[in-house]
Amino acid sequence: MAALYYLGRFGQLLGMWLLLVDVVTAGPLGPNPRLFAVGVAVFLAGWGATRLSKK
């Protein structure tokens, strides 16, 4: 269960990093919606993995 928890935490960090990169590199039209959606999906998958490991 500890491995799943740490994998989930890594997913959360990766998702936050993707969101940060997308916002920082945004052009005049704003962030890339596909990269933003991937960042959110990875973050939520990591969050779900941490929730599963606590049960």
Coordinates of C-alpha atoms in Angstrom, one line a residue:
M1 CA 0.0 0.0 0.0
A2 CA 2.9 2.4 0.6
A3 CA 4.0 2.0 -3.0
L4 CA 0.6 3.0 -4.2
Y5 CA 0.6 6.0 -1.9
Y6 CA 3.9 7.3 -3.2
L7 CA 3.0 6.6 -6.8
G8 CA -0.1 8.7 -6.2
R9 CA 1.9 11.5 -4.6
F10 CA 4.3 11.4 -7.6
G11 CA 1.3 11.7 -9.9
Q12 CA 0.0 14.7 -8.0
L13 CA 3.4 16.4 -8.3
L14 CA 3.7 15.6 -12.0
G15 CA 0.2 17.0 -12.6
M16 CA 1.0 20.2 -10.7
W17 CA 4.2 20.5 -12.7
L18 CA 2.4 20.1 -16.0
L19 CA -0.1 22.7 -15.0
L20 CA 2.6 25.1 -13.9
V21 CA 4.5 24.6 -17.2
D22 CA 1.4 25.2 -19.2
V23 CA 0.5 28.4 -17.4
V24 CA 4.1 29.8 -17.5
T25 CA 4.5 29.0 -21.2
A26 CA 1.1 30.3 -22.2
G27 CA 0.9 32.6 -25.2
P28 CA -1.5 35.5 -25.8
L29 CA -4.4 33.0 -26.3
G30 CA -3.9 31.5 -22.9
P31 CA -2.8 28.0 -21.8
N32 CA -3.0 25.0 -24.1
P33 CA -6.3 23.3 -23.3
R34 CA -5.0 19.8 -24.1
L35 CA -1.9 20.1 -21.9
F36 CA -4.0 21.7 -19.1
A37 CA -6.5 18.8 -19.3
V38 CA -3.7 16.2 -19.1
G39 CA -2.3 18.0 -16.1
V40 CA -5.7 17.9 -14.3
A41 CA -6.2 14.3 -15.3
V42 CA -2.8 13.2 -14.0
F43 CA -3.3 15.2 -10.7
L44 CA -6.7 13.6 -10.2
A45 CA -5.4 10.1 -10.9
G46 CA -2.7 10.7 -8.3
W47 CA -5.2 11.9 -5.8
G48 CA -7.3 8.9 -6.4
A49 CA -4.4 6.6 -5.9
T50 CA -3.6 8.2 -2.6
R51 CA -7.2 7.8 -1.5
L52 CA -7.2 4.1 -2.5
S53 CA -4.0 3.4 -0.5
K54 CA -5.5 4.8 2.7
K55 CA -8.3 2.2 2.8

